[in-house]
mmCIF file of C-alpha atoms in Angstrom:
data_model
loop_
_atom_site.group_PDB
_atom_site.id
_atom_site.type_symbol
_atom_site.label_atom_id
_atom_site.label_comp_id
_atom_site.label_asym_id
_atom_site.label_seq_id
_atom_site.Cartn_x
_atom_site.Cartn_y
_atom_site.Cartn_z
ATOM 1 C CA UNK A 1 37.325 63.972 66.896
ATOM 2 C CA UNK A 2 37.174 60.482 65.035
ATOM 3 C CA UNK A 3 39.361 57.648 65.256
ATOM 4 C CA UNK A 4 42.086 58.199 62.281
ATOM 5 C CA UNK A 5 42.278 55.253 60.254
ATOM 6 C CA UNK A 6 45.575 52.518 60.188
ATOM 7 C CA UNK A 7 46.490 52.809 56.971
ATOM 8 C CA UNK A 8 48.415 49.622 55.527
ATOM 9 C CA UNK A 9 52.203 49.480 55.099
ATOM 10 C CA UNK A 10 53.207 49.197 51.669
ATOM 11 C CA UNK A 11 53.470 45.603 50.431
ATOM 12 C CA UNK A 12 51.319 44.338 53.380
ATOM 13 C CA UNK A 13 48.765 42.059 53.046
ATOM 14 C CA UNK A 14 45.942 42.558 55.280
ATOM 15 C CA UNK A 15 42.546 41.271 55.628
ATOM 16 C CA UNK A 16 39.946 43.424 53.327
ATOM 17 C CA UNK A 17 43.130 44.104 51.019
ATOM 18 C CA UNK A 18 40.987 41.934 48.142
ATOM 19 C CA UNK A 19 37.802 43.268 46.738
ATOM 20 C CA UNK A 20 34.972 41.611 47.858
ATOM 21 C CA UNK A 21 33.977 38.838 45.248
ATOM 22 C CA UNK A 22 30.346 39.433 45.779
ATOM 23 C CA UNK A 23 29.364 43.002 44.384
ATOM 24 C CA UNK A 24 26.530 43.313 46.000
ATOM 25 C CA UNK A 25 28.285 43.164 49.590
ATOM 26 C CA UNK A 26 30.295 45.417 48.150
ATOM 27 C CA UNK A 27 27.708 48.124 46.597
ATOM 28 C CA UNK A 28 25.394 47.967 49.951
ATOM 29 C CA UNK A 29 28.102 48.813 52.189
ATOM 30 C CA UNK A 30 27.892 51.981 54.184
ATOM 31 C CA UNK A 31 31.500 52.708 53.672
ATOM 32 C CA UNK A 32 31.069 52.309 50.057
ATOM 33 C CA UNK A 33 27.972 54.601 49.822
ATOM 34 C CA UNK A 34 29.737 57.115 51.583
ATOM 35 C CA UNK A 35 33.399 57.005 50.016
ATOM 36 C CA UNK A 36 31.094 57.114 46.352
ATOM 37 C CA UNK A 37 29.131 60.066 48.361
ATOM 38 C CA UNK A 38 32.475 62.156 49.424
ATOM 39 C CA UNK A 39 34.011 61.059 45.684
ATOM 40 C CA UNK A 40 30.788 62.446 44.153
ATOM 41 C CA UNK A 41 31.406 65.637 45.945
ATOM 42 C CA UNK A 42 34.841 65.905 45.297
ATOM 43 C CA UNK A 43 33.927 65.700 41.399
ATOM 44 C CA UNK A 44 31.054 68.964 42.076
ATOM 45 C CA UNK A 45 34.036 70.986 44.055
ATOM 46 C CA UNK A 46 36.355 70.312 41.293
ATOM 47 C CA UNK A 47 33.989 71.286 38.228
ATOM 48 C CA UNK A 48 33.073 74.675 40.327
ATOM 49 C CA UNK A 49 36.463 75.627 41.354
ATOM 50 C CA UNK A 50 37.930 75.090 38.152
ATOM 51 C CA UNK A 51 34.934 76.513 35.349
ATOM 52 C CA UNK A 52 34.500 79.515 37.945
ATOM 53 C CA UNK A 53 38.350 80.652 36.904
ATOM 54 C CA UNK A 54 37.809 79.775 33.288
ATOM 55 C CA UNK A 55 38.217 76.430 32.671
ATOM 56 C CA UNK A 56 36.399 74.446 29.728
ATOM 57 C CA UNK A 57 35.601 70.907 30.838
ATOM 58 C CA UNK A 58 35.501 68.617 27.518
ATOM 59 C CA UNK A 59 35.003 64.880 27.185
ATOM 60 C CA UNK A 60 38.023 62.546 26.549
ATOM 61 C CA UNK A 61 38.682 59.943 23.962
ATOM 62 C CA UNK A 62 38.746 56.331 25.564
ATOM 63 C CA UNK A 63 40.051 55.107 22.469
ATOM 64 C CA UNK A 64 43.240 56.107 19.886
ATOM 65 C CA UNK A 65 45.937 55.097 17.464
ATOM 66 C CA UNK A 66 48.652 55.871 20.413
ATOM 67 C CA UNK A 67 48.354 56.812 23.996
ATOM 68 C CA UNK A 68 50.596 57.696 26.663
ATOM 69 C CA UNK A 69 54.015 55.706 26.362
ATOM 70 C CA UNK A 70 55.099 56.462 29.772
ATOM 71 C CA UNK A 71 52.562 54.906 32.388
ATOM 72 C CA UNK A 72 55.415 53.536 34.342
ATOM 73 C CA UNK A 73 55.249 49.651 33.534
ATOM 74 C CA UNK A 74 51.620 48.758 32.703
ATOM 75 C CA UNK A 75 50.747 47.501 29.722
ATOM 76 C CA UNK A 76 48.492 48.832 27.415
ATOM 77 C CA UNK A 77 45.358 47.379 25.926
ATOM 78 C CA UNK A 78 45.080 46.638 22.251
ATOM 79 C CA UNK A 79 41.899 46.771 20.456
ATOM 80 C CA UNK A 80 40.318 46.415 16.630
ATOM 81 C CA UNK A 81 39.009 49.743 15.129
ATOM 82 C CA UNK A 82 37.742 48.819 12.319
ATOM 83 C CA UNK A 83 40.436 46.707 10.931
ATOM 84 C CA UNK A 84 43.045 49.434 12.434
ATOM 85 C CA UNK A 85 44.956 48.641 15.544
ATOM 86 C CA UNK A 86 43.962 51.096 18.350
ATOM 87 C CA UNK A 87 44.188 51.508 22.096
ATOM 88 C CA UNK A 88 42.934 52.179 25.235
ATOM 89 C CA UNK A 89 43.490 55.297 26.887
ATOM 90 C CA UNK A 90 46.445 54.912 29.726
ATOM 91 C CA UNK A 91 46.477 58.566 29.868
ATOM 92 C CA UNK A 92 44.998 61.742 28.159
ATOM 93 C CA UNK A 93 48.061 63.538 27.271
ATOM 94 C CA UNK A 94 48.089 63.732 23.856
ATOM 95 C CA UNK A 95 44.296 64.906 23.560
ATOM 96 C CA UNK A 96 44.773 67.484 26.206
ATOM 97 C CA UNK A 97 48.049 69.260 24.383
ATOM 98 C CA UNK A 98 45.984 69.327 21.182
ATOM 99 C CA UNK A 99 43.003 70.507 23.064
ATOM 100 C CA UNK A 100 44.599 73.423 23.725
ATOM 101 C CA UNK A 101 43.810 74.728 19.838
ATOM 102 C CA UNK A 102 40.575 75.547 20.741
ATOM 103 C CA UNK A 103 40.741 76.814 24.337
ATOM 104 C CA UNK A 104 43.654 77.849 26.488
ATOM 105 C CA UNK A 105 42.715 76.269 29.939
ATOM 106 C CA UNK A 106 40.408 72.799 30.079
ATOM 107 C CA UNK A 107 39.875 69.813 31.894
ATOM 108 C CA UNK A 108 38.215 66.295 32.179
ATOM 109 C CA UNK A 109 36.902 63.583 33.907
ATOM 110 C CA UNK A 110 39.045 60.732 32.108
ATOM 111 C CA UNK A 111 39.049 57.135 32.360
ATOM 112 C CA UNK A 112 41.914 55.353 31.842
ATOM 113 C CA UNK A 113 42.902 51.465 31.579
ATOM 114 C CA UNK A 114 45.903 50.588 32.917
ATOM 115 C CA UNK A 115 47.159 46.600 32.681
ATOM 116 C CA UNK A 116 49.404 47.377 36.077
ATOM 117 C CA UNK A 117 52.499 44.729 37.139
ATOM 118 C CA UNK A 118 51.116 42.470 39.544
ATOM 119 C CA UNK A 119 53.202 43.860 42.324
ATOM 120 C CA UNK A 120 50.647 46.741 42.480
ATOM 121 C CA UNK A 121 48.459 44.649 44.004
ATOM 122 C CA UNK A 122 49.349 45.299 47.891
ATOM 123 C CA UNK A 123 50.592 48.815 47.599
ATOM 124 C CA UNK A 124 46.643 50.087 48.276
ATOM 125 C CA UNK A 125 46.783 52.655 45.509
ATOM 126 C CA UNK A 126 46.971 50.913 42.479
ATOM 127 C CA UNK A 127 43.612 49.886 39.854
ATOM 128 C CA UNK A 128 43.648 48.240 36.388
ATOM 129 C CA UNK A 129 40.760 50.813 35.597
ATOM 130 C CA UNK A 130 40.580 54.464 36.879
ATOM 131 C CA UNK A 131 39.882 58.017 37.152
ATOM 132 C CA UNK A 132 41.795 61.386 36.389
ATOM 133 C CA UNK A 133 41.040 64.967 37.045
ATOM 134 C CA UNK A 134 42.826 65.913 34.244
ATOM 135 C CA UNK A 135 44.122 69.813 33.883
ATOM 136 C CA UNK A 136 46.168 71.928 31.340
ATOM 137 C CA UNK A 137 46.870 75.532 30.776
ATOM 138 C CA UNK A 138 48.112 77.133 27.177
ATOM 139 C CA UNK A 139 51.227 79.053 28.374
ATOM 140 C CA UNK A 140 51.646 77.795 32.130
ATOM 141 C CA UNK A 141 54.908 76.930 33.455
ATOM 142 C CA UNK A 142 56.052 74.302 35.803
ATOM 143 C CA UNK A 143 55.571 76.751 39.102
ATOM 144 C CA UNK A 144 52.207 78.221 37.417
ATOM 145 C CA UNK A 145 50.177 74.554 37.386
ATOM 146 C CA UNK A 146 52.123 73.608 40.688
ATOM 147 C CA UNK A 147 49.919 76.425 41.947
ATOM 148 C CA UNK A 148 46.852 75.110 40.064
ATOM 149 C CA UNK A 149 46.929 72.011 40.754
ATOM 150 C CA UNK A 150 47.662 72.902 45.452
ATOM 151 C CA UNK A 151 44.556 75.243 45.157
ATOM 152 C CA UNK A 152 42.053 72.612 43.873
ATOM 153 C CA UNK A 153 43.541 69.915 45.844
ATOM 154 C CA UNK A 154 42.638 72.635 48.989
ATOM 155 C CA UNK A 155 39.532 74.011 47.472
ATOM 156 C CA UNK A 156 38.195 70.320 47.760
ATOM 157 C CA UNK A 157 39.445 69.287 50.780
ATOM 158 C CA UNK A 158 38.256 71.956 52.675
ATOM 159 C CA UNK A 159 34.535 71.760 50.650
ATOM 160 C CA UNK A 160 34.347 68.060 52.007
ATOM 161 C CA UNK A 161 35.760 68.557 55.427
ATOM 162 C CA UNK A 162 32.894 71.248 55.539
ATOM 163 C CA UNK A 163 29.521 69.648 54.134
ATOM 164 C CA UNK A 164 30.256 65.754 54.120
ATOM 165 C CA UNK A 165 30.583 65.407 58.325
ATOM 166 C CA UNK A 166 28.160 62.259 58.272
ATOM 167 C CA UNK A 167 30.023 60.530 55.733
ATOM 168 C CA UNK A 168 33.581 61.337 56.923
ATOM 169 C CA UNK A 169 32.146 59.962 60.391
ATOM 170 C CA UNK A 170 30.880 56.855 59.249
ATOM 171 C CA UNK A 171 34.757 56.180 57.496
ATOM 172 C CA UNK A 172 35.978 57.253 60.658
ATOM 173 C CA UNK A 173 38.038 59.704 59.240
ATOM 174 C CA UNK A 174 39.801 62.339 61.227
ATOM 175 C CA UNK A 175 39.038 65.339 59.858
ATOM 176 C CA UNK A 176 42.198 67.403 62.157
ATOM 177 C CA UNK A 177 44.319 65.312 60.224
ATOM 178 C CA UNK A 178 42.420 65.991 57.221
ATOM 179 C CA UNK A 179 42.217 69.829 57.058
ATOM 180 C CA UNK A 180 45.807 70.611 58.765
ATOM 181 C CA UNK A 181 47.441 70.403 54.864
ATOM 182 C CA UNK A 182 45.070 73.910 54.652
ATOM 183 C CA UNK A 183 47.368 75.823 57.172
ATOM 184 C CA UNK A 184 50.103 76.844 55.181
ATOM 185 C CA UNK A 185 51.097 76.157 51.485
ATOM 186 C CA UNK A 186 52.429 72.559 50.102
ATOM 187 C CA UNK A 187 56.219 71.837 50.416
ATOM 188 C CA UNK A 188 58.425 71.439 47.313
ATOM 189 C CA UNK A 189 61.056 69.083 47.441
ATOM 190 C CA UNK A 190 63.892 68.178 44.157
ATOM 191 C CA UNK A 191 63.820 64.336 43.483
ATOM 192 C CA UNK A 192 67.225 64.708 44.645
ATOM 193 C CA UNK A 193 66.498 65.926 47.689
ATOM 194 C CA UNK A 194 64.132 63.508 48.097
ATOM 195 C CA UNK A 195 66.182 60.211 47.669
ATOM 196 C CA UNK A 196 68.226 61.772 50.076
ATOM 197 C CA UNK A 197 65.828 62.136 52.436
ATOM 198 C CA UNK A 198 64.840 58.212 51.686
ATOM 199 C CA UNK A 199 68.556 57.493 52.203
ATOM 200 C CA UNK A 200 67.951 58.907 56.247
ATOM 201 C CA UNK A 201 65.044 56.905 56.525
ATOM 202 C CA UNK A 202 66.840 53.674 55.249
ATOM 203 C CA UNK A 203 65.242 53.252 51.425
ATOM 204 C CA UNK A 204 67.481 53.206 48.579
ATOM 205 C CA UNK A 205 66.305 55.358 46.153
ATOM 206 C CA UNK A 206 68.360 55.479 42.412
ATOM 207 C CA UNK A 207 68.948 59.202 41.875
ATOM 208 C CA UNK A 208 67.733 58.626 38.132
ATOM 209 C CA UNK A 209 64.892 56.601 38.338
ATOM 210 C CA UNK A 210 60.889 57.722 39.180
ATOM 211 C CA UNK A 211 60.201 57.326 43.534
ATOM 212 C CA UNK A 212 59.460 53.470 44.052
ATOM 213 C CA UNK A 213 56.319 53.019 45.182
ATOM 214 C CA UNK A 214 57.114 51.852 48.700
ATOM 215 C CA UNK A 215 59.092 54.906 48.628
ATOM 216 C CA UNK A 216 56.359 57.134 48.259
ATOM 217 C CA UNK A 217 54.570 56.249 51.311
ATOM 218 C CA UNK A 218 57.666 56.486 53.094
ATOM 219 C CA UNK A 219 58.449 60.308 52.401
ATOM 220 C CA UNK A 220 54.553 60.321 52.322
ATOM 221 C CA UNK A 221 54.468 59.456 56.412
ATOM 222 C CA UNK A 222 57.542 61.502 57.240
ATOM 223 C CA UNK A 223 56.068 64.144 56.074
ATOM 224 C CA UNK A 224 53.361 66.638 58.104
ATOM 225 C CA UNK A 225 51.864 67.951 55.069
ATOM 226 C CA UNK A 226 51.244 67.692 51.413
ATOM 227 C CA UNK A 227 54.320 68.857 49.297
ATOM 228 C CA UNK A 228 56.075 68.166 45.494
ATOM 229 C CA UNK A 229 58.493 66.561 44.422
ATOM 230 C CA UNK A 230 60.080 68.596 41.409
ATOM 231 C CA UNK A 231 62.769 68.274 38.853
ATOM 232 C CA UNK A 232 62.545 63.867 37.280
ATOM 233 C CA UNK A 233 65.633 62.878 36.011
ATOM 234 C CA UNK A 234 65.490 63.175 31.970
ATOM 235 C CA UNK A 235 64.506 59.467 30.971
ATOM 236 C CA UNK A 236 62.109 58.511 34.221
ATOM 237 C CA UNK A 237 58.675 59.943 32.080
ATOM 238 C CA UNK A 238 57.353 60.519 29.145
ATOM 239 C CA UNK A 239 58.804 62.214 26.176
ATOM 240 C CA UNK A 240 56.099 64.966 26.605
ATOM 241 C CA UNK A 241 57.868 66.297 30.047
ATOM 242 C CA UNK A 242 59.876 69.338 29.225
ATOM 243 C CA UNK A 243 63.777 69.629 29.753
ATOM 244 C CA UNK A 244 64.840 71.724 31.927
ATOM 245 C CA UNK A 245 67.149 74.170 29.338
ATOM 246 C CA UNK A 246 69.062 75.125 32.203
ATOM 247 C CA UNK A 247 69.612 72.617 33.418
ATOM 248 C CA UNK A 248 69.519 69.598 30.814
ATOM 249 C CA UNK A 249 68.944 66.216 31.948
ATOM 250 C CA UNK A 250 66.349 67.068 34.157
ATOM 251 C CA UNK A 251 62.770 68.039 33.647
ATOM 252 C CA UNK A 252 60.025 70.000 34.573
ATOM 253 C CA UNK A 253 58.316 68.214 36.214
ATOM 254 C CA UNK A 254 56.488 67.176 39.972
ATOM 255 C CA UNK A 255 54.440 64.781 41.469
ATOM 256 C CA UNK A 256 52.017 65.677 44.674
ATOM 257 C CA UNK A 257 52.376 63.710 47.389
ATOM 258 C CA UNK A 258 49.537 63.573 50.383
ATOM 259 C CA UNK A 259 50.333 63.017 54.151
ATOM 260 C CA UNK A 260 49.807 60.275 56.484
ATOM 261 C CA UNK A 261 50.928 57.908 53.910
ATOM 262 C CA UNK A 262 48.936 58.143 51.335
ATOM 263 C CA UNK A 263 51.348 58.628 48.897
ATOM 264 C CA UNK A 264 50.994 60.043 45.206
ATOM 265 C CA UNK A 265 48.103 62.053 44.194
ATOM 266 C CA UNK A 266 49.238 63.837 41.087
ATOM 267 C CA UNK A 267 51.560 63.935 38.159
ATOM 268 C CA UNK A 268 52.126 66.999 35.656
ATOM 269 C CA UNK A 269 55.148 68.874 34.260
ATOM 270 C CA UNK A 270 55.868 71.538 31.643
ATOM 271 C CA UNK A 271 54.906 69.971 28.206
ATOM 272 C CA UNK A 272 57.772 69.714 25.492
ATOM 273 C CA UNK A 273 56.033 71.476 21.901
ATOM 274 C CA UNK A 274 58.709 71.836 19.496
ATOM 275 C CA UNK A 275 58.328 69.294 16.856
ATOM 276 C CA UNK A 276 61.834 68.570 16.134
ATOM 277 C CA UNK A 277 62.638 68.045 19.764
ATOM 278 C CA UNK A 278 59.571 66.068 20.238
ATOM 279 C CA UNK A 279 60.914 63.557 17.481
ATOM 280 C CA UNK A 280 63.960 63.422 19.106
ATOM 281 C CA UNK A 281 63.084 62.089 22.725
ATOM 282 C CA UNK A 282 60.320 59.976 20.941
ATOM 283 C CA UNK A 283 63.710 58.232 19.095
ATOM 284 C CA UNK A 284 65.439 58.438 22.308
ATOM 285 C CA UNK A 285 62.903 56.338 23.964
ATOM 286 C CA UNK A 286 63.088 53.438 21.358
ATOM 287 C CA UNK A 287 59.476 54.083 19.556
ATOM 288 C CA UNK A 288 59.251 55.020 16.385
ATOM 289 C CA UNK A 289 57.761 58.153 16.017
ATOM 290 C CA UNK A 290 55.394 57.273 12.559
ATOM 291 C CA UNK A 291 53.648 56.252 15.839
ATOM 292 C CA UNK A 292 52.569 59.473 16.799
ATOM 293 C CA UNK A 293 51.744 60.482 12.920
ATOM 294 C CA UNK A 294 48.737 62.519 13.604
ATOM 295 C CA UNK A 295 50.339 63.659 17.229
ATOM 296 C CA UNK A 296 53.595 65.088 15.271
ATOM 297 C CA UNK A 297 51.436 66.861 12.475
ATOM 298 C CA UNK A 298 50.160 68.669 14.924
ATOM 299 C CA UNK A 299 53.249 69.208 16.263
ATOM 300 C CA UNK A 300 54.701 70.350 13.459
ATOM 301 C CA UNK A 301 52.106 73.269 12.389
ATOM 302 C CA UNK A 302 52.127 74.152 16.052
ATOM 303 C CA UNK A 303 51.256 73.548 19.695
ATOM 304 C CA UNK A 304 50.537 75.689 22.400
ATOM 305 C CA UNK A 305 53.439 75.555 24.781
ATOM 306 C CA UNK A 306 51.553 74.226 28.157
ATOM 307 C CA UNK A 307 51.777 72.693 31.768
ATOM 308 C CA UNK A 308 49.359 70.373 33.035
ATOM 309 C CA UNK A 309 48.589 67.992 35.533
ATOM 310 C CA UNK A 310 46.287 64.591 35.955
ATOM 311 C CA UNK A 311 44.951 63.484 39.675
ATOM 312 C CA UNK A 312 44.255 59.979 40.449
ATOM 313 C CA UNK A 313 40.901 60.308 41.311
ATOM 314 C CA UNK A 314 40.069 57.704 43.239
ATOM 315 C CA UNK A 315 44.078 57.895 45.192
ATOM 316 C CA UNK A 316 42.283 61.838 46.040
ATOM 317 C CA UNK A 317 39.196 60.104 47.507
ATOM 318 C CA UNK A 318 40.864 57.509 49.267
ATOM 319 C CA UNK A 319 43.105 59.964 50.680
ATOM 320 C CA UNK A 320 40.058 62.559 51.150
ATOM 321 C CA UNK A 321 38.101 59.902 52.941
ATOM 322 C CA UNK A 322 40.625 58.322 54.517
ATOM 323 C CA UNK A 323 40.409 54.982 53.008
ATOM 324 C CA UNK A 324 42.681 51.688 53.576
ATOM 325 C CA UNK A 325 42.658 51.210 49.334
ATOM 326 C CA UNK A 326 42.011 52.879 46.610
ATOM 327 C CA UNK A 327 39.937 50.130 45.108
ATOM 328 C CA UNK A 328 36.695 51.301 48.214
ATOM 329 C CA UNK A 329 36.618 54.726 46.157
ATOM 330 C CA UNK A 330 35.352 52.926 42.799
ATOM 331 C CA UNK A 331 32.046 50.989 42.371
ATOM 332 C CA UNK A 332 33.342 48.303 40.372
ATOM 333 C CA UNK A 333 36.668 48.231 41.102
ATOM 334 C CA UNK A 334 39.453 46.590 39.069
ATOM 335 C CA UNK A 335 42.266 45.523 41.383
ATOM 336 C CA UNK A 336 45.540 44.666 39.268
ATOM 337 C CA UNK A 337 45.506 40.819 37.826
ATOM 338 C CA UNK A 338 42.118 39.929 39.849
ATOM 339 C CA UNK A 339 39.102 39.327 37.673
ATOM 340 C CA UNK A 340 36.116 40.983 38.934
ATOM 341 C CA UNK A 341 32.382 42.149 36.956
#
């Protein structure tokens, strides 16, 4: 068995938090080649696990009038289009609801920009510029992607832990630890069962906000396996995230959360596709939804009702490979407010 890996406390500042300023030190490293080896892989598991039950994989915009409105304090990045303000992608939410009038289940390999507050900097699993496996299904519900999303986070796990021994050995990654989230099926948590949980372990967690950060890896080491957290308060996320009619103020919706501290992997929910009640919780948000104009014509001549999903993927290879930072699972990484090529 390897050595398992100290992974940092949240907030910490350790030495090898910072990118190395030279990236050539960086690019010749053996852990890099292998974490971009084991990330590499991860990529060829996903695409065959997820085309082989019917999935179309199509290429994201990196570019739009709008983009995702709830990426949970970053900023987003402005650009000229041709006299037209546009902006980088944060997220591909939009583009994967409409995506659904051509095929019913897809995916993609999306990068996304993210302008992150400077306190991101220490939590390890934070980068200005990133990766998503992003999934959705015409028709799904909350429970349905929940299941879509465990079985390719397993399907990949257990294809590394099974052909990539050399590089998982040269990370020093303990593979036990690794593959024990395949014995038995992911827990699911409410977020109110959560912050009650963080209340035992002495974190105050606000019953109507999103998990803190810190608080992630907290529930993250307390935990002996993967599991969800279910059910956001109405108001934490994006106008996209279904209501729960039920059960109103709360909404379908979950976040994975790996072992060992690694904290957040994934974020999805059922998608909200009525037009009128789309408008509405764009209003209740503050934005104005003239916004969203070609968004909400879609909208209005019909979406598919959906559930979806996006994992970080660089958060699954650090957590795959059992990394200290997310920022070793990118070739060029972009740490939050530190200028690198």
């Amino acid at each position: 068995m390897t050595t398992p890996t100290t992974h940092p406390e949240p907030g910490s500042v350790l030495e090898g938090d910072v990118p190395p300023s030279d990236p050539r030190a960086h690019l010749v490293s053996p852990r890099t080649r292998a974490a971009l080896r084991i990330q590499q892989r991860i990529l060829t598991a996903a695409r065959a696990h997820l085309t082989g039950r019917g999935f179309t994989e199509l290429l994201p915009p990196i570019i739009g009038p709008v983009t995702d409105p709830g990426a949970r304090g970053a900023k987003q990045v402005d650009i000229d289009y041709y006299g037209h303000p546009y902006k980088l992608m944060t997220s591909a939410i939009l583009y994967k609801q409409a995506s659904l009038l051509a095929f019913d289940k897809i995916f993609c390999i999306a990068p996304n920009i993210r302008l992150e507050p400077l306190e991101t900097t220490s939590t390890s699993r934070h980068l200005a510029e990133f990766h998503q496996i992003d999934v959705e299904v015409a028709g799904a519900t909350r429970d349905e992607i929940m299941d879509v999303a465990e079985d390719l986070v397993a399907y990949v796990v257990e294809d590394v832990a099974t052909t990539m021994a050399a590089e998982l050995d040269t990370l020093g990654r303990d593979r036990e630890a690794l593959t024990r989230i395949l014995r038995e099926r992911f827990g699911r948590h409410t977020h109110t069962e959560a912050a009650q949980r963080l209340g035992e372990l002495g974190h105050e967690q606000s019953p109507d906000a999103e998990i803190d950060w810190q608080a992630e890896a907290l529930l993250s080491r307390a935990g002996d396996g993967a599991f969800f957290v279910t059910e956001y308060p109405k108001g934490s996320r994006g106008f996209y995230d279904r209501e729960n009619p039920d059960n109103p103020g709360v909404l379908q919706s979950f976040d994975l959360m790996a072992p060992e501290g690694y904290g957040e992997l994934c974020s999805g929910s059922e998608r909200e596709s009525d037009y009128r009640t789309i408008v509405t919780r764009i209003r209740e948000t503050g934005e104005n939804p003239a916004k969203y104009g070609w968004y909400l014509e879609l909208a209005r001549e019909g979406i598919p009702a959906s559930a979806g999903f996006g994992i970080g993927l660089e958060r699954l290879t650090r957590y795959v490979a059992g990394l200290d930072h997310a920022w070793e699972a990118n070739a060029f990484p972009k740490v939050p407010g530190m200028v690198s090529p």
